[in-house]
Every structure is written in structure tokens, then in C-alpha cells.
Amino acid sequence: MQALAEAYKTKLEALGTEIQESDELQAYLEEEEEEQYMQLKEMFEPRIGMVYDEVAGAHPLQLIALETLLLQPEFEGLYLPKILGFTVLRGEVDDARMKYTRTQEHFKEVLMAICNSANFDLLRKRIGQSIQMGFALSSDIWVTNLINEVDNKRVRYFLQGQKLDRYRVLEERVKGYQRYQRQFQSENFMSAEFPQALSDLKTLYSPLKRFLLYRVDGNYDNSSIIPHLRSFVENKAFKGHREHLEVLVLYASFFELEGDDLDHLRKHFNEVRKSMDDFQEQYLEYLLELHLKEEVIIDPDADKRISSVMDHKIKDDLSKYYDLLDEVHSKGYTTDEAQEAVKAFYTQYQGLSNINECLRQTIYGYFHRLISNLEETDYPELFEISKLYPVYMNIFANQQFNQQLKELSLEYVGKLLKKYTDKRGKDYQDIKKFVTTTFQDLGFLKEKEVVEMFKTRRKRKKTS
């Protein structure tokens, strides 16, 4: 946990003082009515939220320290229900069991602060779902021990009531967790701890990787994380471990570096590249894993960043791969020169090798970015870009690549048919003609499937 910067600490302490001196709090203490507490909430929670968002955006490693400060009594439990939800979702979950891989002590810390708050009776109305999910993802023994630490019998009964039997079923935990996640889709609350010693690398790495992927996917200001990444990549004890390699890939791909930071990464990246026996194999394996993640985009900019870090004087497969990508990205994947270069490279390796898989995903990425961003009115661009399909389908001769192009194209055509419903209209007829000819030629659809796609659906007669 990184300490909270003095500027943020000062802001929050000033807010705490303001809360204690406010007329809203005095009114609540005198009348003890929910309406008065809600006025206090409406007055101060947005202001706490502004500080929280600022820290989360620019200094995410300080979030736990910020949340811990807000547990102090002078904040009257404000913003804690939201923080409790954040602690539930931060925990790493084992997908197979749908249980936390490690106990969530910060969840416990926030929950106990709420339970011991003088305003518990009001806060409890906003925390039920968070407790239910947090308990469902935790072990029964851990939950039981937590509840037994609560002295107040009434609070203890409340907590016991949040252990729902339906969440004992794996399928229900999965559904519940997915529903719960959707409530926080627009929130930025992820944080992590960077391991300092080899003994911490295995236990802290998985949440750290999740955090880094979250940050690069959200396009946040990550400048405050760079010093910690520098320390991580130069740690001699970590070098040669898969976790270290993966951080090198993420750091090189997604962080905008220059000057000393870029030179520092170059030094350690290429040092590990030369000293680690299976570096190329593990590198390409992880790169392919990133290509296949929906939340990660390995675009030309990411490739160019890595290429700028990599020492091309080292004559290995990675140098050849990034020399090719530099050519494809500079000349354009639509050019004959790039296509010939791809073909020449591709034939040097086995079709299902990781290096060829990464190359296919790179080319598919071009098609995906173009077609997925087309508006319905831009459909003539699909007609044009589809002329390139046979070129790369012939180069790769890979059924999965063909299937990806098919699904991508059919998804867009589905959008077109929802917009252009006039079967006599020029747009509809152009689309029908294109699909009928091109999709059959490409093997995307059979004649019967095309007929079914454009068949006029008869409306059912209403029965009296």
C-alpha cells in the first residue's frame, strides 16, 4: 500500500472537519432522523467522491490508504457503502470455484468499520448486496470467524442474514457476481501492490496483472505507476520468471515512454531476452494470450512500442517478426508489398505455431477495427475491404481465421438488415446482392442460408 499524498490527505481532513461542523450533522444528531442523514450524504459524498476519483485516476496505488482514512469516525460512514462494493470486486476470484483466491482483509476492515459506526442502522440499508456477494465469494470458515468478532448481537444477526443459501450453488454465484459487477462498470477503483521480494511474486502477481490490464484498457494516466514498474523490471530476483516476462510485455506494449524510462526498459528487456533460455517461446505464448483477450487491444501502436524497445541487432525470430510488423504497419496491410512480406514470413513457420498465430491475429485486428467501427451508412466500405479476404485467407489457409472474418462480417450485415428494411430499396438490394455473391464465394454461407437470411417473414394472423 502506497501512502496517501499530503495534498489529498489535507483535502480529506478538511472535509472531515467540515462534516463535523456542519449544520446538517447537528440537525441529524438532534433529531436522529434518516432525512437529516440523507441531507448530510447529499452534501458531502459527492465531494468525497471527487477526491476519490482524482486519486483513482492519477495515483491508484494510494487508494487503499485513502479508503482507510475514510474509516475514521469524523466522516460519519459517508462513502463507505460504495467503498465496501469496491473491496468486493477487487478480490481475485478463482473462475472454477467462484471463490476468492485469498482472504479479503480490506473488505473485512471496511465492513467492521460500518458495523461499529454510530450510523449503522442507516448504512445497513445500502450494504446488503455487497455483504451477500462478499460472503458468497469467501470461505464459510472465514465468514463465520468474521461474524463472531462482532460484539453487538443485533449487528451479528444482521450479518448472519446476509449468508444466502442460494449462493452455495456455483451457478448462482456466477450469475450473482456478474450482476453485481455490472453495477460498477463505470467506476474506477482498481488498485494493487507491487511485490518487492521473490517470496511475494507468486501471491501478489495475479492481482497486479489484473490491475495493469485494467489501467491500460481504461486509457488512464499511468505516469505514477512507471517508477514502480521500473523497480519491478530491474529486480534481479524476478528476472527469468514468467511473471517478470509478462510485465515486460505489458510495460513495453502499453506505456508511453521516452528518455531515461525508455532506455531503462530497453536495457532490461533485451538483457532478459538474451539470458532467458525460453524467452521467445514464452513471449509469443503470452503475446497470443493478450491478442485473444477481448479487453486488450494489441494495435499497431502497441507493436511499434515493442519494436522500439527491442534490439533488432539480435537476430532471432522476434526481430524477424517485428521487422515484418514494422513493414506491414508502415506500408499498410492492403498493399501488395505488405501481403507478399506476410506470405514470405508465414511460410517459414508451422501454420499453428505461436508466431504465426500472432501474425494472423495482427492482420485480423485490422479487419476488426475497420468493420466494427463502421456505421450502417458506410456499408460500401465492407464491399471494398472484403476484396482482401481471399488474399489473406489464401495466405493463412486457417479455418479459425476464416471463421473470425465470417462472424465479424455477419454481425455487421445483421446491423444493416435492421436498418434497411425496405426490400425494394436500393440499399437493401445492394446488400442482398453483395451477400448472395461474396459470402457464398468465400464459403461463409451456403445458398440455403442466404435464402433464409433474406426470406420475407410472414406475420402471423391474429386469432380472434
Tab-separated table of C-alpha atoms in Angstrom:
chain	number	residue	atom	x	y	z
A	1	MET	CA	0.000	0.000	0.000
A	2	GLN	CA	1.362	3.404	-1.000
A	3	ALA	CA	0.878	6.253	1.484
A	4	LEU	CA	-1.686	8.897	0.615
A	5	ALA	CA	-0.123	12.098	-0.701
A	6	GLU	CA	-0.259	15.012	1.735
A	7	ALA	CA	-2.351	17.111	-0.672
A	8	TYR	CA	-5.128	14.504	-0.732
A	9	LYS	CA	-4.810	13.865	2.974
A	10	THR	CA	-5.214	17.574	3.675
A	11	LYS	CA	-8.317	17.771	1.442
A	12	LEU	CA	-9.977	14.860	3.194
A	13	GLU	CA	-9.094	16.034	6.688
A	14	ALA	CA	-10.582	19.430	5.845
A	15	LEU	CA	-13.717	17.679	4.634
A	16	GLY	CA	-13.872	15.675	7.874
A	17	THR	CA	-13.705	18.871	9.895
A	18	GLU	CA	-16.364	20.470	7.716
A	19	ILE	CA	-18.648	17.467	8.203
A	20	GLN	CA	-18.314	17.688	11.981
A	21	GLU	CA	-19.039	21.421	11.997
A	22	SER	CA	-21.915	21.275	9.519
A	23	ASP	CA	-25.495	22.279	10.305
A	24	GLU	CA	-26.643	19.075	8.579
A	25	LEU	CA	-24.790	16.901	11.082
A	26	GLN	CA	-26.062	18.935	14.033
A	27	ALA	CA	-29.627	18.566	12.774
A	28	TYR	CA	-29.136	14.825	12.393
A	29	LEU	CA	-27.648	14.451	15.892
A	30	GLU	CA	-30.538	16.346	17.406
A	31	GLU	CA	-33.393	14.633	15.582
A	32	GLU	CA	-31.749	11.337	14.557
A	33	GLU	CA	-33.991	11.131	11.523
A	34	GLU	CA	-32.992	9.426	8.279
A	35	GLU	CA	-33.938	12.522	6.308
A	36	GLN	CA	-31.247	14.566	8.078
A	37	TYR	CA	-28.575	11.916	7.425
A	38	MET	CA	-29.553	11.808	3.757
A	39	GLN	CA	-29.045	15.567	3.577
A	40	LEU	CA	-25.586	15.068	5.074
A	41	LYS	CA	-24.927	12.375	2.493
A	42	GLU	CA	-26.072	14.535	-0.420
A	43	MET	CA	-23.968	17.415	0.843
A	44	PHE	CA	-20.642	15.618	1.328
A	45	GLU	CA	-20.499	12.287	-0.542
A	46	PRO	CA	-20.115	13.940	-3.968
A	47	ARG	CA	-17.189	15.958	-2.620
A	48	ILE	CA	-15.547	12.866	-1.156
A	49	GLY	CA	-16.188	11.177	-4.496
A	50	MET	CA	-14.350	13.940	-6.355
A	51	VAL	CA	-11.211	13.370	-4.257
A	52	TYR	CA	-11.589	9.617	-4.666
A	53	ASP	CA	-11.875	9.878	-8.459
A	54	GLU	CA	-8.851	12.149	-8.613
A	55	VAL	CA	-6.714	9.674	-6.677
A	56	ALA	CA	-8.073	6.686	-8.615
A	57	GLY	CA	-7.258	8.377	-11.912
A	58	ALA	CA	-3.768	9.669	-11.193
A	59	HIS	CA	-2.472	7.721	-8.159
A	60	PRO	CA	-4.339	4.392	-7.944
A	61	LEU	CA	-1.739	2.797	-5.664
A	62	GLN	CA	-2.841	5.248	-2.946
A	63	LEU	CA	-6.495	4.141	-2.961
A	64	ILE	CA	-6.257	1.712	-0.041
A	65	ALA	CA	-4.665	4.427	2.117
A	66	LEU	CA	-7.432	6.838	1.105
A	67	GLU	CA	-10.149	4.309	1.933
A	68	THR	CA	-8.525	3.559	5.287
A	69	LEU	CA	-8.565	7.259	6.146
A	70	LEU	CA	-12.294	7.443	5.366
A	71	LEU	CA	-12.939	4.774	8.031
A	72	GLN	CA	-12.323	7.410	10.714
A	73	PRO	CA	-15.412	8.368	12.787
A	74	GLU	CA	-15.335	12.036	11.706
A	75	PHE	CA	-16.548	11.004	8.244
A	76	GLU	CA	-19.737	9.525	9.758
A	77	GLY	CA	-19.661	6.477	7.486
A	78	LEU	CA	-20.124	8.582	4.360
A	79	TYR	CA	-18.983	6.907	1.129
A	80	LEU	CA	-18.273	3.636	2.966
A	81	PRO	CA	-21.102	1.651	1.299
A	82	LYS	CA	-19.541	2.422	-2.067
A	83	ILE	CA	-16.055	1.533	-0.846
A	84	LEU	CA	-17.381	-1.762	0.501
A	85	GLY	CA	-18.544	-2.591	-3.022
A	86	PHE	CA	-15.102	-1.735	-4.382
A	87	THR	CA	-13.444	-4.110	-1.901
A	88	VAL	CA	-15.757	-6.932	-3.002
A	89	LEU	CA	-14.801	-6.545	-6.671
A	90	ARG	CA	-11.079	-6.019	-6.129
A	91	GLY	CA	-10.598	-9.518	-4.807
A	92	GLU	CA	-9.198	-12.094	-7.222
A	93	VAL	CA	-11.768	-14.808	-7.917
A	94	ASP	CA	-10.987	-18.373	-8.962
A	95	ASP	CA	-13.219	-18.868	-12.009
A	96	ALA	CA	-13.523	-22.625	-11.448
A	97	ARG	CA	-14.830	-22.359	-7.868
A	98	MET	CA	-16.068	-18.764	-7.960
A	99	LYS	CA	-14.333	-18.113	-4.660
A	100	TYR	CA	-11.635	-15.660	-3.619
A	101	THR	CA	-8.116	-16.995	-4.057
A	102	ARG	CA	-7.066	-15.082	-0.918
A	103	THR	CA	-8.992	-13.756	2.070
A	104	GLN	CA	-10.111	-10.170	1.617
A	105	GLU	CA	-8.908	-8.416	4.730
A	106	HIS	CA	-9.677	-4.929	3.434
A	107	PHE	CA	-13.287	-5.978	2.799
A	108	LYS	CA	-13.391	-7.119	6.421
A	109	GLU	CA	-11.800	-3.867	7.623
A	110	VAL	CA	-14.374	-1.695	5.827
A	111	LEU	CA	-17.293	-3.904	6.877
A	112	MET	CA	-16.232	-3.841	10.536
A	113	ALA	CA	-15.938	-0.056	10.417
A	114	ILE	CA	-19.527	0.129	9.141
A	115	CYS	CA	-20.731	-2.342	11.778
A	116	ASN	CA	-19.102	-0.269	14.539
A	117	SER	CA	-20.370	3.035	13.176
A	118	ALA	CA	-22.885	5.034	15.190
A	119	ASN	CA	-24.811	5.326	11.920
A	120	PHE	CA	-25.001	1.585	11.261
A	121	ASP	CA	-28.807	1.460	11.188
A	122	LEU	CA	-28.822	3.817	8.205
A	123	LEU	CA	-25.748	2.406	6.465
A	124	ARG	CA	-27.095	-1.164	6.621
A	125	LYS	CA	-29.769	-0.216	4.101
A	126	ARG	CA	-27.086	0.368	1.461
A	127	ILE	CA	-24.734	-2.567	2.023
A	128	GLY	CA	-26.834	-5.737	1.920
A	129	GLN	CA	-25.969	-6.794	-1.613
A	130	SER	CA	-22.262	-6.075	-1.129
A	131	ILE	CA	-22.113	-8.209	2.018
A	132	GLN	CA	-24.052	-11.015	0.356
A	133	MET	CA	-21.617	-11.111	-2.561
A	134	GLY	CA	-18.527	-10.730	-0.377
A	135	PHE	CA	-19.690	-13.568	1.871
A	136	ALA	CA	-20.612	-15.755	-1.117
A	137	LEU	CA	-17.099	-15.437	-2.549
A	138	SER	CA	-15.397	-16.097	0.799
A	139	SER	CA	-14.995	-19.375	2.665
A	140	ASP	CA	-17.616	-20.331	5.252
A	141	ILE	CA	-14.993	-20.538	7.996
A	142	TRP	CA	-13.685	-17.047	7.266
A	143	VAL	CA	-17.202	-15.577	7.220
A	144	THR	CA	-18.126	-17.316	10.471
A	145	ASN	CA	-14.994	-16.027	12.195
A	146	LEU	CA	-15.710	-12.503	10.949
A	147	ILE	CA	-19.277	-12.550	12.265
A	148	ASN	CA	-18.136	-13.919	15.631
A	149	GLU	CA	-15.848	-10.902	16.072
A	150	VAL	CA	-18.875	-8.593	16.155
A	151	ASP	CA	-19.902	-7.864	19.757
A	152	ASN	CA	-23.289	-6.285	19.062
A	153	LYS	CA	-25.837	-9.121	18.917
A	154	ARG	CA	-28.232	-7.187	16.667
A	155	VAL	CA	-25.479	-6.442	14.136
A	156	ARG	CA	-24.333	-10.056	14.312
A	157	TYR	CA	-27.842	-11.293	13.444
A	158	PHE	CA	-27.935	-8.876	10.522
A	159	LEU	CA	-24.673	-10.252	9.138
A	160	GLN	CA	-25.824	-13.845	9.565
A	161	GLY	CA	-28.874	-12.979	7.483
A	162	GLN	CA	-26.630	-11.962	4.575
A	163	LYS	CA	-25.314	-15.528	4.110
A	164	LEU	CA	-27.655	-16.652	1.348
A	165	ASP	CA	-28.178	-20.357	0.739
A	166	ARG	CA	-28.625	-19.869	-2.991
A	167	TYR	CA	-25.009	-18.741	-3.317
A	168	ARG	CA	-23.845	-22.162	-2.152
A	169	VAL	CA	-24.575	-23.234	-5.742
A	170	LEU	CA	-21.736	-22.419	-8.155
A	171	GLU	CA	-24.052	-21.363	-10.976
A	172	GLU	CA	-25.861	-18.902	-8.707
A	173	ARG	CA	-22.565	-17.388	-7.520
A	174	VAL	CA	-21.524	-16.864	-11.133
A	175	LYS	CA	-24.813	-15.149	-12.007
A	176	GLY	CA	-24.797	-13.064	-8.841
A	177	TYR	CA	-21.222	-11.919	-9.376
A	178	GLN	CA	-21.889	-10.946	-12.986
A	179	ARG	CA	-24.965	-8.932	-11.959
A	180	TYR	CA	-23.012	-7.256	-9.198
A	181	GLN	CA	-20.108	-6.339	-11.485
A	182	ARG	CA	-22.431	-4.535	-13.890
A	183	GLN	CA	-23.387	-2.037	-11.181
A	184	PHE	CA	-19.783	-0.801	-11.026
A	185	GLN	CA	-18.901	-0.777	-14.729
A	186	SER	CA	-18.419	2.985	-14.817
A	187	GLU	CA	-16.377	3.153	-11.593
A	188	ASN	CA	-12.592	3.387	-11.354
A	189	PHE	CA	-11.483	1.684	-8.147
A	190	MET	CA	-8.751	-0.837	-9.012
A	191	SER	CA	-5.521	-0.827	-7.060
A	192	ALA	CA	-2.689	-3.267	-6.439
A	193	GLU	CA	0.520	-3.911	-4.565
A	194	PHE	CA	3.828	-4.383	-6.348
A	195	PRO	CA	5.877	-7.290	-4.956
A	196	GLN	CA	9.257	-6.365	-3.570
A	197	ALA	CA	10.665	-9.829	-2.867
A	198	LEU	CA	10.585	-13.135	-4.734
A	199	SER	CA	8.522	-14.663	-1.921
A	200	ASP	CA	5.715	-12.188	-2.756
A	201	LEU	CA	5.878	-12.573	-6.533
A	202	LYS	CA	3.509	-15.539	-6.851
A	203	THR	CA	0.913	-14.285	-4.357
A	204	LEU	CA	0.787	-10.654	-5.489
A	205	TYR	CA	1.271	-11.096	-9.210
A	206	SER	CA	-2.185	-12.157	-10.330
A	207	PRO	CA	-3.967	-9.096	-8.846
A	208	LEU	CA	-1.126	-6.909	-10.130
A	209	LYS	CA	-1.572	-8.217	-13.686
A	210	ARG	CA	-5.318	-7.682	-13.453
A	211	PHE	CA	-4.669	-4.120	-12.279
A	212	LEU	CA	-2.230	-3.368	-15.104
A	213	LEU	CA	-4.626	-4.729	-17.738
A	214	TYR	CA	-7.400	-2.624	-16.216
A	215	ARG	CA	-5.286	0.513	-16.370
A	216	VAL	CA	-4.212	0.101	-19.986
A	217	ASP	CA	-7.740	-0.829	-21.077
A	218	GLY	CA	-9.153	2.308	-19.431
A	219	ASN	CA	-6.634	4.642	-21.067
A	220	TYR	CA	-5.756	6.281	-17.731
A	221	ASP	CA	-2.821	8.482	-16.775
A	222	ASN	CA	-0.314	5.852	-15.674
A	223	SER	CA	2.682	8.077	-15.045
A	224	SER	CA	2.547	7.439	-11.270
A	225	ILE	CA	2.896	3.685	-11.887
A	226	ILE	CA	6.057	3.940	-14.006
A	227	PRO	CA	8.533	4.213	-11.066
A	228	HIS	CA	7.074	1.006	-9.624
A	229	LEU	CA	7.330	-0.738	-12.991
A	230	ARG	CA	10.955	0.369	-13.264
A	231	SER	CA	11.709	-1.173	-9.873
A	232	PHE	CA	9.904	-4.354	-10.859
A	233	VAL	CA	11.684	-4.911	-14.183
A	234	GLU	CA	15.155	-4.215	-12.745
A	235	ASN	CA	14.653	-6.605	-9.803
A	236	LYS	CA	17.309	-9.292	-10.314
A	237	ALA	CA	15.386	-11.848	-8.272
A	238	PHE	CA	12.408	-11.616	-10.635
A	239	LYS	CA	14.317	-11.978	-13.901
A	240	GLY	CA	13.802	-15.299	-15.618
A	241	HIS	CA	10.360	-15.815	-14.075
A	242	ARG	CA	7.216	-15.864	-16.229
A	243	GLU	CA	5.636	-13.093	-14.160
A	244	HIS	CA	8.561	-10.786	-14.886
A	245	LEU	CA	8.344	-11.519	-18.608
A	246	GLU	CA	4.623	-10.735	-18.690
A	247	VAL	CA	5.158	-7.380	-17.009
A	248	LEU	CA	7.872	-6.605	-19.556
A	249	VAL	CA	5.377	-7.281	-22.352
A	250	LEU	CA	2.634	-5.133	-20.788
A	251	TYR	CA	5.037	-2.332	-19.928
A	252	ALA	CA	6.570	-2.287	-23.411
A	253	SER	CA	3.230	-2.549	-25.222
A	254	PHE	CA	1.002	-0.055	-23.461
A	255	PHE	CA	3.017	2.579	-21.611
A	256	GLU	CA	4.161	5.719	-23.408
A	257	LEU	CA	7.830	6.017	-22.507
A	258	GLU	CA	10.596	8.364	-23.505
A	259	GLY	CA	14.060	9.411	-22.433
A	260	ASP	CA	15.519	7.608	-19.442
A	261	ASP	CA	12.410	5.473	-18.872
A	262	LEU	CA	12.574	4.103	-22.412
A	263	ASP	CA	16.322	3.460	-22.191
A	264	HIS	CA	15.830	1.722	-18.842
A	265	LEU	CA	13.216	-0.635	-20.274
A	266	ARG	CA	15.324	-1.331	-23.387
A	267	LYS	CA	18.264	-2.332	-21.222
A	268	HIS	CA	16.379	-4.789	-19.043
A	269	PHE	CA	14.080	-6.119	-21.779
A	270	ASN	CA	16.948	-7.118	-24.047
A	271	GLU	CA	19.057	-8.345	-21.143
A	272	VAL	CA	16.323	-10.821	-20.184
A	273	ARG	CA	15.711	-11.640	-23.828
A	274	LYS	CA	19.333	-12.777	-24.197
A	275	SER	CA	19.693	-14.529	-20.835
A	276	MET	CA	16.362	-16.404	-20.565
A	277	ASP	CA	16.564	-19.708	-22.440
A	278	ASP	CA	12.909	-19.942	-23.478
A	279	PHE	CA	12.224	-16.202	-23.724
A	280	GLN	CA	10.941	-16.283	-27.315
A	281	GLU	CA	8.615	-19.212	-26.661
A	282	GLN	CA	7.123	-17.689	-23.504
A	283	TYR	CA	6.978	-14.209	-25.034
A	284	LEU	CA	4.960	-15.359	-28.058
A	285	GLU	CA	2.732	-17.521	-25.873
A	286	TYR	CA	1.819	-14.532	-23.718
A	287	LEU	CA	1.507	-12.172	-26.688
A	288	LEU	CA	-1.016	-14.560	-28.232
A	289	GLU	CA	-2.889	-14.695	-24.915
A	290	LEU	CA	-3.174	-10.900	-24.995
A	291	HIS	CA	-4.328	-10.942	-28.628
A	292	LEU	CA	-7.176	-13.252	-27.655
A	293	LYS	CA	-8.371	-11.160	-24.693
A	294	GLU	CA	-11.431	-9.069	-25.512
A	295	GLU	CA	-10.452	-6.315	-23.085
A	296	VAL	CA	-6.958	-5.862	-24.575
A	297	ILE	CA	-6.155	-4.339	-27.953
A	298	ILE	CA	-2.766	-5.115	-29.467
A	299	ASP	CA	-2.944	-2.465	-32.162
A	300	PRO	CA	-0.193	-1.084	-34.451
A	301	ASP	CA	0.783	1.453	-31.778
A	302	ALA	CA	1.418	-1.361	-29.280
A	303	ASP	CA	3.508	-3.239	-31.855
A	304	LYS	CA	5.513	-0.104	-32.634
A	305	ARG	CA	6.224	0.493	-28.936
A	306	ILE	CA	7.582	-3.017	-28.529
A	307	SER	CA	9.586	-2.732	-31.729
A	308	SER	CA	11.190	0.453	-30.417
A	309	VAL	CA	12.211	-1.362	-27.225
A	310	MET	CA	13.526	-4.476	-28.962
A	311	ASP	CA	17.136	-4.662	-30.120
A	312	HIS	CA	16.802	-5.643	-33.781
A	313	LYS	CA	20.510	-6.431	-33.974
A	314	ILE	CA	19.759	-9.639	-32.111
A	315	LYS	CA	18.976	-11.966	-34.989
A	316	ASP	CA	16.187	-14.165	-33.696
A	317	ASP	CA	12.559	-14.874	-34.567
A	318	LEU	CA	11.308	-11.872	-32.587
A	319	SER	CA	13.482	-9.477	-34.579
A	320	LYS	CA	12.165	-11.022	-37.806
A	321	TYR	CA	8.593	-10.789	-36.519
A	322	TYR	CA	8.812	-7.108	-35.583
A	323	ASP	CA	10.727	-6.245	-38.755
A	324	LEU	CA	7.725	-7.677	-40.627
A	325	LEU	CA	5.192	-5.814	-38.485
A	326	ASP	CA	7.103	-2.557	-38.990
A	327	GLU	CA	6.754	-3.100	-42.735
A	328	VAL	CA	3.055	-4.024	-42.550
A	329	HIS	CA	2.207	-1.075	-40.323
A	330	SER	CA	4.189	1.421	-42.408
A	331	LYS	CA	3.119	0.266	-45.887
A	332	GLY	CA	-0.390	-0.833	-44.944
A	333	TYR	CA	-1.883	-4.310	-44.907
A	334	THR	CA	-3.832	-3.506	-48.100
A	335	THR	CA	-0.669	-3.126	-50.208
A	336	ASP	CA	0.851	-5.832	-52.397
A	337	GLU	CA	4.244	-5.324	-50.752
A	338	ALA	CA	2.895	-5.987	-47.258
A	339	GLN	CA	0.923	-9.010	-48.440
A	340	GLU	CA	3.974	-10.523	-50.108
A	341	ALA	CA	6.041	-9.903	-46.975
A	342	VAL	CA	3.410	-11.591	-44.808
A	343	LYS	CA	3.280	-14.588	-47.149
A	344	ALA	CA	7.070	-14.958	-47.229
A	345	PHE	CA	7.297	-14.786	-43.443
A	346	TYR	CA	4.315	-17.055	-42.779
A	347	THR	CA	5.647	-19.931	-44.877
A	348	GLN	CA	8.823	-20.107	-42.769
A	349	TYR	CA	6.936	-21.370	-39.715
A	350	GLN	CA	4.374	-24.043	-38.945
A	351	GLY	CA	0.810	-22.852	-39.501
A	352	LEU	CA	-0.245	-23.356	-35.860
A	353	SER	CA	2.963	-22.001	-34.320
A	354	ASN	CA	2.501	-19.151	-31.855
A	355	ILE	CA	4.402	-16.737	-34.088
A	356	ASN	CA	2.014	-17.404	-36.996
A	357	GLU	CA	-0.995	-17.276	-34.664
A	358	CYS	CA	0.122	-13.815	-33.510
A	359	LEU	CA	0.581	-12.710	-37.112
A	360	ARG	CA	-2.929	-13.858	-38.042
A	361	GLN	CA	-4.378	-12.013	-35.056
A	362	THR	CA	-2.497	-8.872	-36.071
A	363	ILE	CA	-3.981	-8.947	-39.584
A	364	TYR	CA	-7.420	-9.852	-38.247
A	365	GLY	CA	-7.134	-6.858	-35.923
A	366	TYR	CA	-7.028	-4.553	-38.939
A	367	PHE	CA	-10.251	-6.017	-40.318
A	368	HIS	CA	-11.899	-5.978	-36.893
A	369	ARG	CA	-11.058	-2.359	-36.117
A	370	LEU	CA	-12.339	-1.214	-39.502
A	371	ILE	CA	-15.581	-3.196	-39.683
A	372	SER	CA	-16.584	-2.928	-36.020
A	373	ASN	CA	-16.381	0.864	-36.283
A	374	LEU	CA	-18.401	1.187	-39.495
A	375	GLU	CA	-21.738	2.952	-39.306
A	376	GLU	CA	-24.629	1.361	-41.180
A	377	THR	CA	-24.392	4.056	-43.859
A	378	ASP	CA	-20.771	3.062	-44.519
A	379	TYR	CA	-21.641	-0.394	-45.844
A	380	PRO	CA	-19.919	0.171	-49.230
A	381	GLU	CA	-16.629	0.028	-47.281
A	382	LEU	CA	-17.432	-3.565	-46.349
A	383	PHE	CA	-17.849	-4.330	-50.045
A	384	GLU	CA	-14.368	-2.949	-50.711
A	385	ILE	CA	-12.493	-4.420	-47.746
A	386	SER	CA	-13.992	-7.861	-48.353
A	387	LYS	CA	-11.973	-7.989	-51.581
A	388	LEU	CA	-8.938	-8.506	-49.329
A	389	TYR	CA	-10.467	-11.505	-47.560
A	390	PRO	CA	-9.402	-14.077	-50.196
A	391	VAL	CA	-5.845	-12.728	-50.201
A	392	TYR	CA	-5.246	-13.379	-46.508
A	393	MET	CA	-7.451	-16.466	-46.408
A	394	ASN	CA	-5.206	-17.994	-49.087
A	395	ILE	CA	-2.009	-16.926	-47.307
A	396	PHE	CA	-3.044	-18.322	-43.934
A	397	ALA	CA	-5.190	-21.299	-45.005
A	398	ASN	CA	-6.568	-21.319	-41.471
A	399	GLN	CA	-10.152	-22.213	-40.613
A	400	GLN	CA	-10.197	-20.193	-37.390
A	401	PHE	CA	-9.118	-17.044	-39.236
A	402	ASN	CA	-11.847	-17.642	-41.833
A	403	GLN	CA	-14.411	-18.141	-39.077
A	404	GLN	CA	-13.385	-14.886	-37.392
A	405	LEU	CA	-13.881	-12.963	-40.634
A	406	LYS	CA	-17.227	-14.672	-41.180
A	407	GLU	CA	-18.541	-13.820	-37.711
A	408	LEU	CA	-17.277	-10.244	-37.948
A	409	SER	CA	-18.949	-9.727	-41.328
A	410	LEU	CA	-22.233	-11.398	-40.390
A	411	GLU	CA	-22.507	-9.282	-37.269
A	412	TYR	CA	-22.224	-6.116	-39.354
A	413	VAL	CA	-24.666	-7.395	-42.000
A	414	GLY	CA	-27.119	-8.111	-39.189
A	415	LYS	CA	-26.942	-4.440	-38.210
A	416	LEU	CA	-27.524	-3.439	-41.822
A	417	LEU	CA	-30.653	-5.572	-42.173
A	418	LYS	CA	-32.117	-3.972	-39.047
A	419	LYS	CA	-31.646	-0.517	-40.569
A	420	TYR	CA	-32.529	-1.179	-44.202
A	421	THR	CA	-35.883	-2.934	-44.049
A	422	ASP	CA	-37.379	-1.754	-47.363
A	423	LYS	CA	-36.855	-4.827	-49.524
A	424	ARG	CA	-37.397	-2.788	-52.691
A	425	GLY	CA	-34.948	-0.090	-51.648
A	426	LYS	CA	-31.569	0.302	-53.332
A	427	ASP	CA	-29.627	-0.155	-50.076
A	428	TYR	CA	-31.336	-3.441	-49.250
A	429	GLN	CA	-30.896	-4.773	-52.762
A	430	ASP	CA	-27.207	-3.804	-52.851
A	431	ILE	CA	-26.598	-5.577	-49.553
A	432	LYS	CA	-28.531	-8.655	-50.661
A	433	LYS	CA	-26.598	-8.847	-53.940
A	434	PHE	CA	-23.275	-8.497	-52.117
A	435	VAL	CA	-24.047	-11.167	-49.512
A	436	THR	CA	-25.520	-13.558	-52.061
A	437	THR	CA	-22.445	-13.451	-54.254
A	438	THR	CA	-19.500	-12.731	-51.962
A	439	PHE	CA	-20.447	-14.732	-48.871
A	440	GLN	CA	-21.089	-17.844	-50.948
A	441	ASP	CA	-17.830	-17.398	-52.860
A	442	LEU	CA	-15.932	-17.056	-49.574
A	443	GLY	CA	-17.646	-20.096	-48.096
A	444	PHE	CA	-19.226	-18.041	-45.317
A	445	LEU	CA	-22.784	-19.102	-46.221
A	446	LYS	CA	-24.444	-21.781	-48.292
A	447	GLU	CA	-27.135	-20.900	-50.814
A	448	LYS	CA	-29.858	-22.156	-48.499
A	449	GLU	CA	-28.551	-19.993	-45.651
A	450	VAL	CA	-28.517	-16.900	-47.879
A	451	VAL	CA	-32.113	-17.542	-48.921
A	452	GLU	CA	-33.092	-17.951	-45.268
A	453	MET	CA	-31.354	-14.679	-44.326
A	454	PHE	CA	-33.362	-12.632	-46.841
A	455	LYS	CA	-36.612	-14.551	-46.634
A	456	THR	CA	-39.702	-12.421	-46.041
A	457	ARG	CA	-41.238	-13.336	-42.716
A	458	ARG	CA	-44.983	-13.706	-42.846
A	459	LYS	CA	-46.805	-12.114	-39.980
A	460	ARG	CA	-48.985	-14.475	-38.021
A	461	LYS	CA	-52.675	-13.824	-38.309
A	462	LYS	CA	-54.292	-12.679	-35.128
A	463	THR	CA	-56.653	-15.223	-33.708
A	464	SER	CA	-59.981	-13.908	-32.561
